[in-house]
mmCIF file of C-alpha atoms in Angstrom:
data_model
loop_
_atom_site.group_PDB
_atom_site.id
_atom_site.type_symbol
_atom_site.label_atom_id
_atom_site.label_comp_id
_atom_site.label_asym_id
_atom_site.label_seq_id
_atom_site.Cartn_x
_atom_site.Cartn_y
_atom_site.Cartn_z
ATOM 1 C CA LYS D 1358 -62.811 28.996 17.958
ATOM 2 C CA GLN D 1359 -61.131 32.307 18.846
ATOM 3 C CA TRP D 1360 -57.742 30.984 17.797
ATOM 4 C CA TYR D 1361 -59.177 29.959 14.450
ATOM 5 C CA GLN D 1362 -60.768 33.385 13.884
ATOM 6 C CA ARG D 1363 -57.502 35.148 14.721
ATOM 7 C CA ARG D 1364 -55.585 32.841 12.396
ATOM 8 C CA VAL D 1365 -58.055 33.487 9.569
ATOM 9 C CA ALA D 1366 -57.797 37.244 10.178
ATOM 10 C CA ILE D 1367 -53.973 37.107 10.104
ATOM 11 C CA THR D 1368 -53.963 34.977 6.950
ATOM 12 C CA ALA D 1369 -56.524 37.219 5.249
ATOM 13 C CA GLY D 1370 -54.411 40.278 6.100
ATOM 14 C CA SER D 1371 -51.307 38.612 4.701
ATOM 15 C CA ILE D 1372 -53.110 37.618 1.509
ATOM 16 C CA SER D 1373 -54.592 41.092 1.195
ATOM 17 C CA GLN D 1374 -51.156 42.679 1.582
ATOM 18 C CA ARG D 1375 -49.636 40.358 -1.041
ATOM 19 C CA TRP D 1376 -52.583 41.041 -3.363
ATOM 20 C CA LYS D 1377 -51.978 44.793 -3.084
ATOM 21 C CA GLN D 1378 -48.279 44.309 -3.865
ATOM 22 C CA LEU D 1379 -49.094 42.239 -6.950
ATOM 23 C CA ASP D 1380 -51.732 44.733 -8.046
ATOM 24 C CA THR D 1381 -49.216 47.581 -7.767
ATOM 25 C CA GLN D 1382 -46.588 45.625 -9.733
ATOM 26 C CA ILE D 1383 -49.080 44.749 -12.478
ATOM 27 C CA THR D 1384 -50.301 48.340 -12.691
ATOM 28 C CA ASP D 1385 -46.723 49.652 -12.905
ATOM 29 C CA SER D 1386 -45.855 47.127 -15.614
ATOM 30 C CA ALA D 1387 -48.972 47.962 -17.615
ATOM 31 C CA ASN D 1388 -48.196 51.691 -17.406
ATOM 32 C CA GLU D 1389 -44.596 51.032 -18.429
ATOM 33 C CA ALA D 1390 -45.781 49.018 -21.428
ATOM 34 C CA LYS D 1391 -48.128 51.843 -22.487
ATOM 35 C CA ASP D 1392 -45.280 54.341 -22.185
ATOM 36 C CA ASN D 1393 -42.990 52.093 -24.214
ATOM 37 C CA VAL D 1394 -45.545 51.799 -27.013
ATOM 38 C CA LYS D 1395 -45.917 55.576 -27.062
ATOM 39 C CA PHE D 1396 -42.131 56.068 -27.189
ATOM 40 C CA LEU D 1397 -41.637 53.450 -29.876
ATOM 41 C CA TYR D 1398 -44.305 55.063 -32.066
ATOM 42 C CA THR D 1399 -42.455 58.353 -31.615
ATOM 43 C CA LEU D 1400 -39.268 56.686 -32.826
ATOM 44 C CA GLU D 1401 -41.065 55.115 -35.740
ATOM 45 C CA LYS D 1402 -41.841 58.571 -37.152
ATOM 46 C CA PHE D 1403 -38.116 59.305 -37.300
ATOM 47 C CA CYS D 1404 -36.973 55.843 -38.364
ATOM 48 C CA ASP D 1405 -39.257 55.422 -41.369
ATOM 49 C CA PRO D 1406 -37.383 58.077 -43.404
ATOM 50 C CA LEU D 1407 -34.117 56.351 -42.503
ATOM 51 C CA TYR D 1408 -35.411 53.041 -43.810
ATOM 52 C CA LYS D 1409 -36.860 54.482 -47.000
ATOM 53 C CA ASN D 1410 -34.093 56.844 -48.145
ATOM 54 C CA ASP D 1411 -30.540 56.568 -49.383
ATOM 55 C CA PRO D 1412 -27.650 57.421 -47.036
ATOM 56 C CA ALA D 1413 -27.259 60.971 -48.369
ATOM 57 C CA THR D 1414 -30.905 61.792 -47.592
ATOM 58 C CA MET D 1415 -30.838 59.945 -44.257
ATOM 59 C CA VAL D 1416 -28.499 62.560 -42.773
ATOM 60 C CA ASP D 1417 -31.345 65.087 -42.707
ATOM 61 C CA HIS D 1418 -33.348 62.839 -40.376
ATOM 62 C CA ILE D 1419 -30.678 61.778 -37.873
ATOM 63 C CA ALA D 1420 -30.882 64.930 -35.694
ATOM 64 C CA GLY D 1421 -34.620 64.406 -35.153
ATOM 65 C CA LEU D 1422 -34.046 60.764 -34.279
ATOM 66 C CA LEU D 1423 -31.331 61.635 -31.754
ATOM 67 C CA ASN D 1424 -33.541 64.282 -30.134
ATOM 68 C CA ALA D 1425 -36.356 61.732 -29.844
ATOM 69 C CA VAL D 1426 -33.969 59.222 -28.295
ATOM 70 C CA ARG D 1427 -32.692 61.837 -25.831
ATOM 71 C CA MET D 1428 -36.296 62.649 -24.837
ATOM 72 C CA ILE D 1429 -37.127 58.969 -24.399
ATOM 73 C CA HIS D 1430 -34.018 58.412 -22.280
ATOM 74 C CA SER D 1431 -34.875 61.303 -19.976
ATOM 75 C CA ILE D 1432 -38.615 60.566 -19.603
ATOM 76 C CA SER D 1433 -38.965 56.801 -19.855
ATOM 77 C CA ARG D 1434 -38.971 54.588 -16.795
ATOM 78 C CA TYR D 1435 -37.790 51.655 -18.907
ATOM 79 C CA TYR D 1436 -35.387 53.166 -21.436
ATOM 80 C CA ASN D 1437 -33.462 55.164 -18.851
ATOM 81 C CA THR D 1438 -30.321 53.014 -18.701
ATOM 82 C CA SER D 1439 -27.383 52.775 -21.067
ATOM 83 C CA GLU D 1440 -27.956 49.054 -21.549
ATOM 84 C CA ARG D 1441 -31.569 49.465 -22.623
ATOM 85 C CA MET D 1442 -30.775 52.420 -24.873
ATOM 86 C CA THR D 1443 -27.974 50.420 -26.500
ATOM 87 C CA SER D 1444 -30.414 47.580 -27.079
ATOM 88 C CA LEU D 1445 -32.869 50.025 -28.631
ATOM 89 C CA PHE D 1446 -30.205 51.444 -30.973
ATOM 90 C CA ILE D 1447 -29.213 47.944 -32.043
ATOM 91 C CA LYS D 1448 -32.820 47.084 -32.832
ATOM 92 C CA VAL D 1449 -33.244 50.281 -34.846
ATOM 93 C CA PHE D 1450 -30.030 49.572 -36.763
ATOM 94 C CA LEU D 1451 -30.852 45.916 -37.397
ATOM 95 C CA ASN D 1452 -34.325 46.860 -38.576
ATOM 96 C CA ARG D 1453 -32.706 49.327 -41.026
ATOM 97 C CA GLU D 1454 -30.410 46.594 -42.307
ATOM 98 C CA SER D 1455 -33.273 44.197 -42.924
ATOM 99 C CA LYS D 1456 -35.352 46.621 -45.008
#
């Protein structure tokens, strides 16, 4: 009976530890997703004029967009690599082309 109780205690501790790891990962991912939504809404404010104006008028809005991208790159936990920023630029450009 003692062996069984010790085994249950060890297993419960192992499960509890794994549960805490998963909880931390899920919480981090949820926070990252919230941050990403916030950053993407920030970009949207600068991208809308690019999508709605002709190329001559677009020039006035590019500096604001680049400053927003720089801020996102320095603050974001997700968009802090060259690969992810490149992907973001491609999506912004392709979205412009489709409008």
